[in-house]
Amino acid sequence: MQAHLFSIATMTCFLVVGGALAADLKSPMTPEVQETETAGGWTFSFAPYFWAAGLKGDVASFGLPEAHIDASFGDIFDHLEFAAMAMGEARYGFYGQFGDVIYTKISGQGATPRGVVASDVSVSAETFAGLLGVGYTIFEDSAARLDVAGGARIWSAKNEVSFSGGILDGRSATDDATWVD
């Protein structure tokens, strides 16, 4: 059970990665974006969105050996504490600036076998991804627009495991990482 909860927390990071990459594609899950134009010629758009995904694979954290995980969307949703996803864009003529924010927090708790090392373990995982970019329109007609764009996405992932009861009573550990793509 401990390995299962630990794996779910660790893989939250990868769940969000997959959703973030897919967020750039048009799908039925992406709401229709409404643009607002100002008198100065700027247009602004904002859209919250939601991705539902399962997770399957081998993961590791805290320097421990890999553990296999197979979690459906329902499994993950049962442990979801909070999630927020939104994207926005500001355009002026052929130029544009855009951003995307994703934040998730999941947690779980369970009893351990025999209760000697610990009687209970709780795991939480937080993931943040924020994208800022700029673009230039190279083609546009009434049905579509093609932009050349560049940007940077910052990622931050934090996993925490806490023990109660047994030899490890009151102990906890945190594993986190931050990087930019």
PDB file of C-alpha atoms in Angstrom:
ATOM      1  CA  MET A   1       0.000   0.000   0.000  1.00  0.00           C
ATOM      2  CA  GLN A   2       2.814   2.397   0.886  1.00  0.00           C
ATOM      3  CA  ALA A   3       4.513   1.836  -2.483  1.00  0.00           C
ATOM      4  CA  HIS A   4       1.177   2.348  -4.264  1.00  0.00           C
ATOM      5  CA  LEU A   5       0.449   5.691  -2.538  1.00  0.00           C
ATOM      6  CA  PHE A   6       4.043   6.780  -2.993  1.00  0.00           C
ATOM      7  CA  SER A   7       3.885   5.945  -6.707  1.00  0.00           C
ATOM      8  CA  ILE A   8       0.631   7.852  -7.162  1.00  0.00           C
ATOM      9  CA  ALA A   9       2.184  10.953  -5.587  1.00  0.00           C
ATOM     10  CA  THR A  10       5.324  10.723  -7.677  1.00  0.00           C
ATOM     11  CA  MET A  11       3.486  10.175 -10.938  1.00  0.00           C
ATOM     12  CA  THR A  12       1.246  13.209 -10.478  1.00  0.00           C
ATOM     13  CA  CYS A  13       4.100  15.170 -12.000  1.00  0.00           C
ATOM     14  CA  PHE A  14       3.988  13.045 -15.139  1.00  0.00           C
ATOM     15  CA  LEU A  15       0.202  13.197 -15.303  1.00  0.00           C
ATOM     16  CA  VAL A  16       0.350  16.959 -15.463  1.00  0.00           C
ATOM     17  CA  VAL A  17       3.157  16.860 -18.038  1.00  0.00           C
ATOM     18  CA  GLY A  18       1.017  14.798 -20.385  1.00  0.00           C
ATOM     19  CA  GLY A  19      -1.953  17.110 -19.864  1.00  0.00           C
ATOM     20  CA  ALA A  20       0.191  20.187 -20.435  1.00  0.00           C
ATOM     21  CA  LEU A  21       1.553  18.864 -23.700  1.00  0.00           C
ATOM     22  CA  ALA A  22      -1.931  17.912 -24.845  1.00  0.00           C
ATOM     23  CA  ALA A  23      -3.310  21.337 -23.875  1.00  0.00           C
ATOM     24  CA  ASP A  24      -1.691  22.778 -26.990  1.00  0.00           C
ATOM     25  CA  LEU A  25      -4.011  20.686 -29.186  1.00  0.00           C
ATOM     26  CA  LYS A  26      -7.639  21.516 -29.942  1.00  0.00           C
ATOM     27  CA  SER A  27     -10.016  18.991 -28.413  1.00  0.00           C
ATOM     28  CA  PRO A  28     -13.581  18.724 -27.124  1.00  0.00           C
ATOM     29  CA  MET A  29     -12.165  19.277 -23.603  1.00  0.00           C
ATOM     30  CA  THR A  30     -10.929  22.762 -24.556  1.00  0.00           C
ATOM     31  CA  PRO A  31     -13.676  25.396 -24.190  1.00  0.00           C
ATOM     32  CA  GLU A  32     -14.414  27.888 -26.927  1.00  0.00           C
ATOM     33  CA  VAL A  33     -12.163  30.895 -26.333  1.00  0.00           C
ATOM     34  CA  GLN A  34     -13.872  34.287 -26.343  1.00  0.00           C
ATOM     35  CA  GLU A  35     -11.772  37.231 -27.512  1.00  0.00           C
ATOM     36  CA  THR A  36     -12.223  40.776 -26.256  1.00  0.00           C
ATOM     37  CA  GLU A  37     -10.891  43.700 -28.308  1.00  0.00           C
ATOM     38  CA  THR A  38      -9.957  47.088 -26.835  1.00  0.00           C
ATOM     39  CA  ALA A  39     -10.233  50.480 -28.514  1.00  0.00           C
ATOM     40  CA  GLY A  40      -6.411  50.492 -28.839  1.00  0.00           C
ATOM     41  CA  GLY A  41      -6.426  47.382 -31.048  1.00  0.00           C
ATOM     42  CA  TRP A  42      -5.369  44.809 -28.433  1.00  0.00           C
ATOM     43  CA  THR A  43      -7.305  41.549 -28.194  1.00  0.00           C
ATOM     44  CA  PHE A  44      -7.406  39.445 -25.048  1.00  0.00           C
ATOM     45  CA  SER A  45      -8.594  35.894 -24.489  1.00  0.00           C
ATOM     46  CA  PHE A  46      -8.763  33.655 -21.426  1.00  0.00           C
ATOM     47  CA  ALA A  47      -9.940  30.067 -21.003  1.00  0.00           C
ATOM     48  CA  PRO A  48      -9.927  27.726 -18.015  1.00  0.00           C
ATOM     49  CA  TYR A  49      -9.695  24.065 -18.998  1.00  0.00           C
ATOM     50  CA  PHE A  50      -9.549  20.570 -17.520  1.00  0.00           C
ATOM     51  CA  TRP A  51      -7.782  17.370 -18.513  1.00  0.00           C
ATOM     52  CA  ALA A  52      -8.720  13.934 -17.232  1.00  0.00           C
ATOM     53  CA  ALA A  53      -6.102  11.207 -17.573  1.00  0.00           C
ATOM     54  CA  GLY A  54      -4.944   7.959 -16.053  1.00  0.00           C
ATOM     55  CA  LEU A  55      -1.386   6.961 -15.355  1.00  0.00           C
ATOM     56  CA  LYS A  56       0.610   3.787 -15.981  1.00  0.00           C
ATOM     57  CA  GLY A  57       4.349   3.127 -15.786  1.00  0.00           C
ATOM     58  CA  ASP A  58       7.412   2.785 -13.568  1.00  0.00           C
ATOM     59  CA  VAL A  59       8.403   5.666 -11.262  1.00  0.00           C
ATOM     60  CA  ALA A  60      10.952   6.450  -8.577  1.00  0.00           C
ATOM     61  CA  SER A  61      11.481   9.227  -6.051  1.00  0.00           C
ATOM     62  CA  PHE A  62      13.542   9.835  -2.910  1.00  0.00           C
ATOM     63  CA  GLY A  63      16.331   7.748  -4.480  1.00  0.00           C
ATOM     64  CA  LEU A  64      14.302   4.557  -3.945  1.00  0.00           C
ATOM     65  CA  PRO A  65      13.959   1.750  -6.510  1.00  0.00           C
ATOM     66  CA  GLU A  66      11.307   2.063  -9.207  1.00  0.00           C
ATOM     67  CA  ALA A  67       7.744   1.022  -8.442  1.00  0.00           C
ATOM     68  CA  HIS A  68       5.084   0.117 -11.014  1.00  0.00           C
ATOM     69  CA  ILE A  69       1.913   2.227 -11.036  1.00  0.00           C
ATOM     70  CA  ASP A  70      -1.393   1.696 -12.807  1.00  0.00           C
ATOM     71  CA  ALA A  71      -3.908   4.377 -11.768  1.00  0.00           C
ATOM     72  CA  SER A  72      -7.120   5.180 -13.618  1.00  0.00           C
ATOM     73  CA  PHE A  73      -8.530   8.696 -13.737  1.00  0.00           C
ATOM     74  CA  GLY A  74     -10.978   7.639 -11.006  1.00  0.00           C
ATOM     75  CA  ASP A  75      -8.104   6.540  -8.743  1.00  0.00           C
ATOM     76  CA  ILE A  76      -6.369   9.881  -9.194  1.00  0.00           C
ATOM     77  CA  PHE A  77      -9.579  11.912  -8.858  1.00  0.00           C
ATOM     78  CA  ASP A  78     -10.336  10.211  -5.520  1.00  0.00           C
ATOM     79  CA  HIS A  79      -7.105  11.707  -4.122  1.00  0.00           C
ATOM     80  CA  LEU A  80      -7.324  15.129  -5.824  1.00  0.00           C
ATOM     81  CA  GLU A  81      -7.333  18.024  -3.353  1.00  0.00           C
ATOM     82  CA  PHE A  82      -7.116  20.906  -5.819  1.00  0.00           C
ATOM     83  CA  ALA A  83      -6.471  21.538  -9.513  1.00  0.00           C
ATOM     84  CA  ALA A  84      -6.465  24.685 -11.637  1.00  0.00           C
ATOM     85  CA  MET A  85      -5.682  25.064 -15.325  1.00  0.00           C
ATOM     86  CA  ALA A  86      -6.051  28.180 -17.466  1.00  0.00           C
ATOM     87  CA  MET A  87      -4.561  29.792 -20.544  1.00  0.00           C
ATOM     88  CA  GLY A  88      -4.621  33.348 -21.816  1.00  0.00           C
ATOM     89  CA  GLU A  89      -3.389  35.430 -24.734  1.00  0.00           C
ATOM     90  CA  ALA A  90      -2.905  39.109 -25.537  1.00  0.00           C
ATOM     91  CA  ARG A  91      -2.483  40.132 -29.208  1.00  0.00           C
ATOM     92  CA  TYR A  92      -1.697  43.333 -31.037  1.00  0.00           C
ATOM     93  CA  GLY A  93      -1.714  42.997 -34.802  1.00  0.00           C
ATOM     94  CA  PHE A  94       0.610  40.183 -35.827  1.00  0.00           C
ATOM     95  CA  TYR A  95       2.253  39.985 -32.376  1.00  0.00           C
ATOM     96  CA  GLY A  96       1.037  37.946 -29.432  1.00  0.00           C
ATOM     97  CA  GLN A  97       1.903  37.032 -25.863  1.00  0.00           C
ATOM     98  CA  PHE A  98       0.473  33.953 -24.204  1.00  0.00           C
ATOM     99  CA  GLY A  99       0.540  32.109 -20.923  1.00  0.00           C
ATOM    100  CA  ASP A 100      -0.630  28.845 -19.426  1.00  0.00           C
ATOM    101  CA  VAL A 101      -0.826  27.817 -15.750  1.00  0.00           C
ATOM    102  CA  ILE A 102      -1.361  24.325 -14.331  1.00  0.00           C
ATOM    103  CA  TYR A 103      -1.444  23.429 -10.626  1.00  0.00           C
ATOM    104  CA  THR A 104      -2.451  20.146  -9.004  1.00  0.00           C
ATOM    105  CA  LYS A 105      -2.294  18.762  -5.487  1.00  0.00           C
ATOM    106  CA  ILE A 106      -3.131  15.164  -4.637  1.00  0.00           C
ATOM    107  CA  SER A 107      -2.716  13.218  -1.419  1.00  0.00           C
ATOM    108  CA  GLY A 108      -3.424   9.836   0.073  1.00  0.00           C
ATOM    109  CA  GLN A 109      -3.132   7.997   3.342  1.00  0.00           C
ATOM    110  CA  GLY A 110      -3.116   4.363   4.330  1.00  0.00           C
ATOM    111  CA  ALA A 111      -2.144   1.765   6.906  1.00  0.00           C
ATOM    112  CA  THR A 112       1.085  -0.176   6.508  1.00  0.00           C
ATOM    113  CA  PRO A 113       1.459  -3.950   6.865  1.00  0.00           C
ATOM    114  CA  ARG A 114       2.210  -5.133  10.421  1.00  0.00           C
ATOM    115  CA  GLY A 115       2.727  -1.512  11.684  1.00  0.00           C
ATOM    116  CA  VAL A 116       6.279  -2.078  12.935  1.00  0.00           C
ATOM    117  CA  VAL A 117       8.132   0.527  10.841  1.00  0.00           C
ATOM    118  CA  ALA A 118       5.040   2.775  10.765  1.00  0.00           C
ATOM    119  CA  SER A 119       1.372   2.140  11.322  1.00  0.00           C
ATOM    120  CA  ASP A 120       0.227   4.789   8.858  1.00  0.00           C
ATOM    121  CA  VAL A 121       1.788   6.695   5.940  1.00  0.00           C
ATOM    122  CA  SER A 122       0.498   9.791   4.152  1.00  0.00           C
ATOM    123  CA  VAL A 123       1.745  11.070   0.811  1.00  0.00           C
ATOM    124  CA  SER A 124       1.121  14.370  -0.949  1.00  0.00           C
ATOM    125  CA  ALA A 125       2.260  15.660  -4.326  1.00  0.00           C
ATOM    126  CA  GLU A 126       2.083  19.188  -5.717  1.00  0.00           C
ATOM    127  CA  THR A 127       2.891  20.093  -9.306  1.00  0.00           C
ATOM    128  CA  PHE A 128       3.032  23.535 -10.915  1.00  0.00           C
ATOM    129  CA  ALA A 129       3.740  24.400 -14.538  1.00  0.00           C
ATOM    130  CA  GLY A 130       3.710  27.964 -15.875  1.00  0.00           C
ATOM    131  CA  LEU A 131       4.305  28.934 -19.509  1.00  0.00           C
ATOM    132  CA  LEU A 132       5.107  32.379 -20.911  1.00  0.00           C
ATOM    133  CA  GLY A 133       5.651  32.894 -24.623  1.00  0.00           C
ATOM    134  CA  VAL A 134       5.542  35.284 -27.544  1.00  0.00           C
ATOM    135  CA  GLY A 135       4.472  34.723 -31.117  1.00  0.00           C
ATOM    136  CA  TYR A 136       4.224  36.287 -34.556  1.00  0.00           C
ATOM    137  CA  THR A 137       1.463  35.502 -37.077  1.00  0.00           C
ATOM    138  CA  ILE A 138       2.817  34.252 -40.423  1.00  0.00           C
ATOM    139  CA  PHE A 139      -0.570  33.239 -41.912  1.00  0.00           C
ATOM    140  CA  GLU A 140      -4.138  34.192 -41.102  1.00  0.00           C
ATOM    141  CA  ASP A 141      -7.508  33.891 -42.823  1.00  0.00           C
ATOM    142  CA  SER A 142     -11.103  33.774 -41.595  1.00  0.00           C
ATOM    143  CA  ALA A 143     -10.825  30.130 -40.470  1.00  0.00           C
ATOM    144  CA  ALA A 144      -7.290  29.768 -39.094  1.00  0.00           C
ATOM    145  CA  ARG A 145      -4.139  31.493 -37.907  1.00  0.00           C
ATOM    146  CA  LEU A 146      -0.579  30.142 -37.892  1.00  0.00           C
ATOM    147  CA  ASP A 147       1.933  31.663 -35.476  1.00  0.00           C
ATOM    148  CA  VAL A 148       5.634  31.119 -35.010  1.00  0.00           C
ATOM    149  CA  ALA A 149       6.130  31.106 -31.253  1.00  0.00           C
ATOM    150  CA  GLY A 150       8.716  30.619 -28.557  1.00  0.00           C
ATOM    151  CA  GLY A 151       8.590  30.575 -24.814  1.00  0.00           C
ATOM    152  CA  ALA A 152       9.667  28.991 -21.573  1.00  0.00           C
ATOM    153  CA  ARG A 153       7.806  26.701 -19.199  1.00  0.00           C
ATOM    154  CA  ILE A 154       8.805  26.444 -15.545  1.00  0.00           C
ATOM    155  CA  TRP A 155       8.022  23.213 -13.729  1.00  0.00           C
ATOM    156  CA  SER A 156       7.968  22.565 -10.014  1.00  0.00           C
ATOM    157  CA  ALA A 157       7.191  19.203  -8.430  1.00  0.00           C
ATOM    158  CA  LYS A 158       7.158  18.388  -4.722  1.00  0.00           C
ATOM    159  CA  ASN A 159       6.440  15.050  -3.051  1.00  0.00           C
ATOM    160  CA  GLU A 160       6.151  14.591   0.702  1.00  0.00           C
ATOM    161  CA  VAL A 161       5.787  11.386   2.695  1.00  0.00           C
ATOM    162  CA  SER A 162       4.959  11.347   6.449  1.00  0.00           C
ATOM    163  CA  PHE A 163       4.892   8.428   8.871  1.00  0.00           C
ATOM    164  CA  SER A 164       2.963   7.920  12.094  1.00  0.00           C
ATOM    165  CA  GLY A 165       3.258   5.125  14.615  1.00  0.00           C
ATOM    166  CA  GLY A 166       5.987   2.508  14.775  1.00  0.00           C
ATOM    167  CA  ILE A 167       9.733   3.188  14.536  1.00  0.00           C
ATOM    168  CA  LEU A 168       9.329   6.113  12.075  1.00  0.00           C
ATOM    169  CA  ASP A 169       6.626   7.920  14.084  1.00  0.00           C
ATOM    170  CA  GLY A 170       6.662  11.661  13.353  1.00  0.00           C
ATOM    171  CA  ARG A 171       9.240  11.424  10.552  1.00  0.00           C
ATOM    172  CA  SER A 172       8.692  12.894   7.111  1.00  0.00           C
ATOM    173  CA  ALA A 173      10.692  13.469   3.951  1.00  0.00           C
ATOM    174  CA  THR A 174      10.343  15.817   1.008  1.00  0.00           C
ATOM    175  CA  ASP A 175      11.651  15.407  -2.545  1.00  0.00           C
ATOM    176  CA  ASP A 176      11.291  18.348  -4.922  1.00  0.00           C
ATOM    177  CA  ALA A 177      12.630  19.669  -8.199  1.00  0.00           C
ATOM    178  CA  THR A 178      12.239  22.798 -10.324  1.00  0.00           C
ATOM    179  CA  TRP A 179      13.340  23.162 -13.948  1.00  0.00           C
ATOM    180  CA  VAL A 180      12.715  25.224 -17.085  1.00  0.00           C
ATOM    181  CA  ASP A 181      12.011  23.992 -20.639  1.00  0.00           C
TER     182      ASP A 181
END
